[in-house]
mmCIF file of C-alpha atoms and ligand atoms in Angstrom:
data_model
loop_
_atom_site.group_PDB
_atom_site.id
_atom_site.type_symbol
_atom_site.label_atom_id
_atom_site.label_comp_id
_atom_site.label_asym_id
_atom_site.label_seq_id
_atom_site.Cartn_x
_atom_site.Cartn_y
_atom_site.Cartn_z
ATOM 1 C CA MET A 147 37.534 19.080 -1.948
ATOM 2 C CA THR A 148 39.169 19.777 1.398
ATOM 3 C CA GLY A 149 38.155 19.272 5.001
ATOM 4 C CA LYS A 150 34.973 17.894 6.463
ATOM 5 C CA ILE A 151 31.466 19.151 5.927
ATOM 6 C CA HIS A 152 28.753 18.615 8.485
ATOM 7 C CA LEU A 153 25.032 19.088 7.845
ATOM 8 C CA ASN A 154 22.191 18.733 10.328
ATOM 9 C CA TYR A 155 18.446 18.486 9.734
ATOM 10 C CA VAL A 156 15.418 18.311 12.003
ATOM 11 C CA ILE A 157 12.701 16.222 10.355
ATOM 12 C CA PRO A 158 9.144 17.035 11.412
ATOM 13 C CA GLY A 159 7.023 13.944 11.975
ATOM 14 C CA ASP A 160 3.679 15.483 11.177
ATOM 15 C CA ASP A 161 4.283 16.806 7.677
ATOM 16 C CA PHE A 162 4.443 14.104 5.034
ATOM 17 C CA THR A 163 4.595 16.638 2.203
ATOM 18 C CA ARG A 164 7.959 17.904 3.489
ATOM 19 C CA ALA A 165 9.534 14.464 3.870
ATOM 20 C CA GLY A 166 12.496 14.280 1.536
ATOM 21 C CA GLU A 167 13.488 17.950 1.748
ATOM 22 C CA ALA A 168 16.692 17.104 3.589
ATOM 23 C CA SER A 169 17.605 14.357 1.124
ATOM 24 C CA GLY A 170 16.916 16.723 -1.769
ATOM 25 C CA GLU A 171 19.226 19.342 -0.274
ATOM 26 C CA VAL A 172 22.015 16.839 0.364
ATOM 27 C CA LYS A 173 21.710 15.509 -3.159
ATOM 28 C CA LYS A 174 22.055 19.032 -4.580
ATOM 29 C CA LYS A 175 25.004 19.808 -2.341
ATOM 30 C CA LEU A 176 26.904 16.633 -3.311
ATOM 31 C CA LYS A 177 26.298 17.342 -6.985
ATOM 32 C CA GLN A 178 27.672 20.878 -6.567
ATOM 33 C CA MET A 179 30.715 19.461 -4.822
ATOM 34 C CA GLY A 180 31.422 17.266 -7.815
ATOM 35 C CA VAL A 181 30.871 13.941 -6.051
ATOM 36 C CA SER A 182 30.506 11.101 -8.587
ATOM 37 C CA PRO A 183 26.945 10.569 -9.915
ATOM 38 C CA GLU A 184 27.116 6.962 -8.688
ATOM 39 C CA ALA A 185 27.795 8.025 -5.078
ATOM 40 C CA VAL A 186 25.234 10.844 -5.275
ATOM 41 C CA ARG A 187 22.590 8.370 -6.393
ATOM 42 C CA LYS A 188 23.442 5.929 -3.608
ATOM 43 C CA VAL A 189 23.203 8.667 -0.977
ATOM 44 C CA ALA A 190 20.000 10.140 -2.427
ATOM 45 C CA ILE A 191 18.112 6.851 -2.510
ATOM 46 C CA SER A 192 19.261 5.464 0.834
ATOM 47 C CA MET A 193 18.885 8.760 2.729
ATOM 48 C CA TYR A 194 15.443 9.417 1.243
ATOM 49 C CA GLU A 195 14.244 5.931 2.228
ATOM 50 C CA GLY A 196 15.521 6.561 5.748
ATOM 51 C CA GLU A 197 13.932 9.997 5.913
ATOM 52 C CA ILE A 198 10.567 8.623 4.759
ATOM 53 C CA ASN A 199 10.789 5.791 7.309
ATOM 54 C CA MET A 200 11.468 8.336 10.025
ATOM 55 C CA VAL A 201 8.305 10.239 9.105
ATOM 56 C CA ILE A 202 5.927 7.336 8.504
ATOM 57 C CA HIS A 203 7.097 5.005 11.292
ATOM 58 C CA ALA A 204 8.718 7.161 13.977
ATOM 59 C CA ASN A 205 7.178 10.647 14.068
ATOM 60 C CA GLY A 206 10.279 12.403 12.714
ATOM 61 C CA GLY A 207 13.766 12.859 14.142
ATOM 62 C CA THR A 208 17.157 14.287 13.225
ATOM 63 C CA ILE A 209 19.622 13.594 10.441
ATOM 64 C CA ASP A 210 23.358 14.288 10.570
ATOM 65 C CA VAL A 211 25.402 14.128 7.400
ATOM 66 C CA ASP A 212 29.204 14.082 7.402
ATOM 67 C CA ILE A 213 31.068 14.439 4.156
ATOM 68 C CA SER A 214 34.772 13.641 4.151
ATOM 69 C CA THR A 215 37.178 13.088 1.289
ATOM 70 C CA THR A 216 36.631 9.334 1.439
ATOM 71 C CA ASP A 217 33.022 8.796 2.452
ATOM 72 C CA ILE A 218 29.616 10.183 3.331
ATOM 73 C CA THR A 219 28.069 9.165 6.651
ATOM 74 C CA ILE A 220 24.380 9.726 7.319
ATOM 75 C CA VAL A 221 22.989 9.209 10.823
ATOM 76 C CA LEU A 222 19.185 9.145 11.125
ATOM 77 C CA LYS A 223 18.034 9.251 14.721
ATOM 78 C CA ASP A 224 14.455 9.003 15.967
ATOM 79 C CA ASN A 225 12.598 8.482 19.242
ATOM 80 C CA GLY A 226 9.913 6.323 17.635
ATOM 81 C CA PRO A 227 8.654 2.888 18.620
ATOM 82 C CA GLY A 228 11.824 1.015 17.621
ATOM 83 C CA ILE A 229 11.980 -2.130 15.480
ATOM 84 C CA LYS A 230 11.074 -5.413 17.151
ATOM 85 C CA ASP A 231 12.784 -7.786 14.737
ATOM 86 C CA VAL A 232 15.445 -6.146 12.580
ATOM 87 C CA ALA A 233 16.156 -9.283 10.522
ATOM 88 C CA LEU A 234 12.465 -9.485 9.644
ATOM 89 C CA ALA A 235 12.261 -5.749 8.874
ATOM 90 C CA MET A 236 15.211 -6.159 6.481
ATOM 91 C CA GLN A 237 13.289 -8.680 4.379
ATOM 92 C CA ALA A 238 11.872 -7.330 1.108
ATOM 93 C CA GLY A 239 8.100 -7.054 1.374
ATOM 94 C CA TYR A 240 7.878 -6.890 5.161
ATOM 95 C CA SER A 241 5.969 -3.790 6.268
ATOM 96 C CA THR A 242 3.843 -2.699 9.198
ATOM 97 C CA ALA A 243 2.707 0.449 7.373
ATOM 98 C CA PRO A 244 -1.035 1.108 7.686
ATOM 99 C CA ASP A 245 -3.303 1.503 4.647
ATOM 100 C CA LYS A 246 -3.205 5.277 4.855
ATOM 101 C CA VAL A 247 0.568 5.176 4.280
ATOM 102 C CA ARG A 248 0.106 2.760 1.380
ATOM 103 C CA ALA A 249 -2.386 5.170 -0.188
ATOM 104 C CA LEU A 250 0.430 7.744 -0.191
ATOM 105 C CA GLY A 251 2.663 5.434 -2.230
ATOM 106 C CA PHE A 252 4.790 3.859 0.501
ATOM 107 C CA GLY A 253 4.692 0.746 2.643
ATOM 108 C CA ALA A 254 5.817 -1.948 0.203
ATOM 109 C CA GLY A 255 8.510 -3.146 2.579
ATOM 110 C CA MET A 256 11.250 -2.194 0.129
ATOM 111 C CA GLY A 257 12.947 0.669 1.995
ATOM 112 C CA LEU A 258 15.405 -1.119 4.286
ATOM 113 C CA PRO A 259 16.489 -3.689 1.635
ATOM 114 C CA ASN A 260 16.960 -0.787 -0.753
ATOM 115 C CA MET A 261 19.063 1.110 1.802
ATOM 116 C CA LYS A 262 21.211 -1.990 2.204
ATOM 117 C CA LYS A 263 21.624 -2.267 -1.560
ATOM 118 C CA TYR A 264 22.576 1.378 -2.054
ATOM 119 C CA SER A 265 24.926 1.839 0.895
ATOM 120 C CA ASP A 266 28.406 0.495 1.526
ATOM 121 C CA ASN A 267 27.572 0.001 5.188
ATOM 122 C CA LEU A 268 24.211 0.031 6.966
ATOM 123 C CA ILE A 269 23.959 -0.142 10.746
ATOM 124 C CA ILE A 270 20.620 -0.292 12.565
ATOM 125 C CA ASP A 271 20.663 0.357 16.279
ATOM 126 C CA THR A 272 17.191 0.093 17.771
ATOM 127 C CA LYS A 273 15.480 -0.361 21.089
ATOM 128 C CA LEU A 274 11.774 -1.102 21.451
ATOM 129 C CA GLY A 275 9.978 1.822 23.015
ATOM 130 C CA TYR A 276 13.005 4.136 22.752
ATOM 131 C CA GLY A 277 13.831 4.685 19.120
ATOM 132 C CA THR A 278 16.034 3.824 16.194
ATOM 133 C CA THR A 279 19.350 5.095 14.875
ATOM 134 C CA VAL A 280 20.194 4.156 11.325
ATOM 135 C CA THR A 281 23.713 4.819 10.033
ATOM 136 C CA ILE A 282 24.389 4.777 6.311
ATOM 137 C CA VAL A 283 27.903 4.960 4.884
ATOM 138 C CA VAL A 284 28.590 5.561 1.199
ATOM 139 C CA LYS A 285 32.166 5.592 -0.079
ATOM 140 C CA ILE A 286 33.236 8.331 -2.459
ATOM 141 C CA GLY A 287 35.211 7.592 -5.611
ATOM 142 C CA MET B 148 12.530 8.622 -27.527
ATOM 143 C CA THR B 149 12.407 12.203 -26.240
ATOM 144 C CA VAL B 150 10.022 13.687 -23.680
ATOM 145 C CA GLU B 151 8.364 15.423 -26.606
ATOM 146 C CA ASP B 152 7.745 12.045 -28.291
ATOM 147 C CA VAL B 153 6.203 10.778 -25.050
ATOM 148 C CA LYS B 154 3.928 13.806 -25.039
ATOM 149 C CA ASP B 155 2.899 13.242 -28.672
ATOM 150 C CA VAL B 156 2.319 9.495 -28.308
ATOM 151 C CA LEU B 157 0.078 10.021 -25.284
ATOM 152 C CA GLY B 158 -1.507 13.235 -26.505
ATOM 153 C CA ALA B 159 -0.390 14.590 -23.144
ATOM 154 C CA ARG B 160 -0.485 18.140 -21.854
ATOM 155 C CA VAL B 161 2.760 19.678 -20.586
ATOM 156 C CA ILE B 162 2.162 21.227 -17.171
ATOM 157 C CA CYS B 163 5.691 22.471 -16.595
ATOM 158 C CA GLY B 164 9.249 21.967 -17.840
ATOM 159 C CA GLU B 165 8.523 22.866 -21.487
ATOM 160 C CA GLU B 166 12.233 23.687 -21.833
ATOM 161 C CA HIS B 167 13.254 20.073 -21.153
ATOM 162 C CA LEU B 168 11.243 18.354 -23.902
ATOM 163 C CA LYS B 169 14.341 17.395 -25.912
ATOM 164 C CA ARG B 170 15.607 15.151 -23.133
ATOM 165 C CA GLU B 171 16.146 11.495 -24.024
ATOM 166 C CA ALA B 172 14.229 8.769 -22.222
ATOM 167 C CA HIS B 173 15.688 5.251 -22.289
ATOM 168 C CA THR B 174 13.161 3.330 -20.207
ATOM 169 C CA ALA B 175 9.764 3.716 -18.576
ATOM 170 C CA CYS B 176 8.149 2.584 -15.364
ATOM 171 C CA GLY B 177 4.457 2.590 -14.409
ATOM 172 C CA ALA B 178 3.822 2.582 -10.650
ATOM 173 C CA ASP B 179 1.610 3.966 -7.924
ATOM 174 C CA MET B 180 3.976 2.747 -5.198
ATOM 175 C CA MET B 181 6.955 5.067 -4.830
ATOM 176 C CA SER B 182 8.692 2.316 -2.841
ATOM 177 C CA ASP B 183 8.790 0.234 -6.006
ATOM 178 C CA VAL B 184 10.066 3.132 -8.077
ATOM 179 C CA LEU B 185 12.916 3.615 -5.597
ATOM 180 C CA ALA B 186 13.730 -0.077 -5.710
ATOM 181 C CA PHE B 187 13.491 -0.796 -9.425
ATOM 182 C CA VAL B 188 13.889 2.257 -11.640
ATOM 183 C CA LYS B 189 16.809 2.449 -14.048
ATOM 184 C CA ASP B 190 18.407 5.548 -15.494
ATOM 185 C CA GLN B 191 16.775 8.106 -17.779
ATOM 186 C CA CYS B 192 13.359 6.723 -17.024
ATOM 187 C CA VAL B 193 9.884 8.071 -17.701
ATOM 188 C CA LEU B 194 7.695 7.638 -14.628
ATOM 189 C CA LEU B 195 3.992 7.023 -15.236
ATOM 190 C CA THR B 196 1.829 7.217 -12.141
ATOM 191 C CA GLY B 197 -1.705 7.658 -10.891
ATOM 192 C CA LEU B 198 -0.412 8.825 -7.517
ATOM 193 C CA CYS B 199 -0.555 12.580 -7.076
ATOM 194 C CA ASN B 200 1.400 13.991 -4.114
ATOM 195 C CA THR B 201 4.713 15.768 -3.504
ATOM 196 C CA GLN B 202 6.521 12.511 -2.799
ATOM 197 C CA VAL B 203 6.100 11.561 -6.462
ATOM 198 C CA ILE B 204 8.230 14.585 -7.357
ATOM 199 C CA ARG B 205 10.710 13.867 -4.528
ATOM 200 C CA THR B 206 11.056 10.254 -5.641
ATOM 201 C CA ALA B 207 11.629 11.374 -9.225
ATOM 202 C CA GLN B 208 14.252 13.841 -7.987
ATOM 203 C CA MET B 209 16.171 11.115 -6.139
ATOM 204 C CA MET B 210 16.019 8.774 -9.149
ATOM 205 C CA ASP B 211 16.866 11.401 -11.806
ATOM 206 C CA VAL B 212 13.648 10.596 -13.619
ATOM 207 C CA VAL B 213 13.460 12.214 -17.078
ATOM 208 C CA CYS B 214 9.793 13.214 -16.837
ATOM 209 C CA ILE B 215 6.640 12.331 -14.907
ATOM 210 C CA VAL B 216 3.388 11.429 -16.643
ATOM 211 C CA PHE B 217 0.229 11.608 -14.539
ATOM 212 C CA VAL B 218 -2.354 9.188 -15.895
ATOM 213 C CA ARG B 219 -6.163 9.141 -15.603
ATOM 214 C CA GLY B 220 -6.271 12.934 -15.792
ATOM 215 C CA LYS B 221 -4.640 13.419 -12.372
ATOM 216 C CA LYS B 222 -3.543 17.028 -11.910
ATOM 217 C CA PRO B 223 -0.592 18.046 -9.742
ATOM 218 C CA ASP B 224 -1.172 20.968 -7.361
ATOM 219 C CA GLN B 225 0.896 24.161 -7.259
ATOM 220 C CA ALA B 226 3.264 22.886 -4.552
ATOM 221 C CA MET B 227 4.094 19.872 -6.731
ATOM 222 C CA ILE B 228 4.603 22.083 -9.798
ATOM 223 C CA ASP B 229 6.902 24.428 -7.840
ATOM 224 C CA LEU B 230 8.976 21.491 -6.616
ATOM 225 C CA ALA B 231 9.133 19.985 -10.118
ATOM 226 C CA ASN B 232 10.367 23.306 -11.507
ATOM 227 C CA GLU B 233 12.982 23.512 -8.779
ATOM 228 C CA CYS B 234 14.113 19.957 -9.594
ATOM 229 C CA GLU B 235 13.873 20.592 -13.354
ATOM 230 C CA ILE B 236 11.510 17.695 -13.941
ATOM 231 C CA PRO B 237 8.874 18.151 -16.662
ATOM 232 C CA LEU B 238 5.331 17.153 -15.684
ATOM 233 C CA LEU B 239 2.910 15.727 -18.259
ATOM 234 C CA CYS B 240 -0.737 14.908 -17.876
ATOM 235 C CA THR B 241 -2.803 12.418 -19.904
ATOM 236 C CA GLY B 242 -6.392 11.249 -19.701
ATOM 237 C CA HIS B 243 -5.360 7.683 -20.595
ATOM 238 C CA ARG B 244 -5.375 5.016 -17.913
ATOM 239 C CA MET B 245 -2.147 3.424 -16.744
ATOM 240 C CA PHE B 246 -2.461 0.231 -18.823
ATOM 241 C CA SER B 247 -3.249 2.095 -22.034
ATOM 242 C CA ALA B 248 -0.599 4.754 -21.519
ATOM 243 C CA CYS B 249 2.107 2.123 -20.871
ATOM 244 C CA GLY B 250 0.920 0.113 -23.873
ATOM 245 C CA MET B 251 1.081 3.097 -26.200
ATOM 246 C CA LEU B 252 4.642 3.923 -25.147
ATOM 247 C CA TYR B 253 5.683 0.276 -25.422
ATOM 248 C CA GLU B 254 4.244 0.093 -28.915
ATOM 249 C CA SER B 255 6.283 3.156 -29.800
ATOM 250 C CA GLY B 256 9.474 1.386 -28.796
ATOM 251 C CA LEU B 257 10.019 2.341 -25.170
ATOM 252 C CA ARG B 258 10.952 -0.579 -22.917
ATOM 253 C CA GLY B 259 10.911 -1.292 -19.189
ATOM 254 C CA GLY B 260 14.551 -2.136 -18.641
ATOM 255 C CA ALA B 261 15.341 -4.938 -16.205
ATOM 256 C CA SER B 262 16.934 -4.067 -12.902
ATOM 257 C CA TYR B 263 19.419 -6.741 -11.850
HETATM 258 N N1 ATP C 175 12.607 4.361 11.902
HETATM 259 C C1 ATP C 175 11.786 3.315 12.145
HETATM 260 N N2 ATP C 175 11.125 3.216 13.337
HETATM 261 C C2 ATP C 175 10.302 2.184 13.585
HETATM 262 N N3 ATP C 175 10.081 1.173 12.713
HETATM 263 C C3 ATP C 175 10.713 1.207 11.539
HETATM 264 C C4 ATP C 175 11.599 2.277 11.167
HETATM 265 N N4 ATP C 175 12.088 2.030 9.934
HETATM 266 C C5 ATP C 175 11.538 0.873 9.538
HETATM 267 N N5 ATP C 175 10.712 0.359 10.489
HETATM 268 C C6 ATP C 175 9.970 -0.929 10.450
HETATM 269 O O1 ATP C 175 10.558 -1.775 9.475
HETATM 270 C C7 ATP C 175 9.580 -2.104 8.473
HETATM 271 C C8 ATP C 175 10.251 -2.242 7.137
HETATM 272 O O2 ATP C 175 10.775 -0.982 6.720
HETATM 273 P P1 ATP C 175 10.958 -0.693 5.148
HETATM 274 O O3 ATP C 175 11.466 0.675 4.987
HETATM 275 O O4 ATP C 175 11.746 -1.808 4.556
HETATM 276 O O5 ATP C 175 9.476 -0.823 4.596
HETATM 277 P P2 ATP C 175 8.261 0.208 4.726
HETATM 278 O O6 ATP C 175 8.755 1.522 5.198
HETATM 279 O O7 ATP C 175 7.198 -0.435 5.545
HETATM 280 O O8 ATP C 175 7.769 0.321 3.224
HETATM 281 P P3 ATP C 175 8.542 1.086 2.032
HETATM 282 O O9 ATP C 175 9.907 1.409 2.510
HETATM 283 O O10 ATP C 175 8.533 0.135 0.896
HETATM 284 O O11 ATP C 175 7.743 2.307 1.754
HETATM 285 C C9 ATP C 175 8.543 -1.013 8.560
HETATM 286 O O12 ATP C 175 7.278 -1.402 8.057
HETATM 287 C C10 ATP C 175 8.523 -0.744 10.064
HETATM 288 O O13 ATP C 175 7.765 -1.735 10.742
HETATM 289 MG MG1 MG C 176 10.381 2.432 4.223
#
């Protein structure tokens, strides 16, 4: 593998059925590139959790994926409501998801802890009323 | 246990992915919350669920689930079937409820697999 690869996705906020398309594509791409199954799995799970969060909590946004020879960086940016207390949001089981989201199979408060577990670096930059940028880094090899 | 064994034990109908029935399953997980599946599922897992939307297939794709079993007679729609075919995930459908379906597979030797 040589050089850098950059991928960009616009995530619609009003179409729950399409949430995860971007993560699915990235997963396929990494597999094709011969990235280790371990790293592919870490990216797939953490990016998908972030993509779902973007749709259910923030009305969509954009995702930028950079693949280098040493790591994969995923930047999820939204203009949603922001997160009031990040430390609290990081706790397993904490969720503000409404019942209608729970009926769709999400809203257990497991996403952010799971993203932490499956990434080598997780940075959450958020401002109430302005939006949230989540950066996930997964090392390759 | 293979996907075919899962089908036989549950008397399940194969909706798509007939060509993948020889795949080996090592563990199983019964859940209606995809959040929990993403947090706890181990490799080569059978996913049993009563939830029926495209995110079930997406979740299974991310987790490399071996096959999905819809319990209580839930039927996936065409969009879900198309996505499952694209992701090469067999879909099975059984009339049994979650508790019974899990129990039958457990009795046949399939285990949950701890995740720590
Ligand atoms: N992009 C975001 N914008 C605004 N709030 C967010 C965002 N991501 C997460 N949150 C807040 O952090 C909480 C915890 O997020 P987390 O992903 O851990 O759980 P969840 O999405 O509620 O449920 P699950 O991930 O289990 O489906 C959310 O309930 C929400 O309040
Ligand atoms: Mg979440």
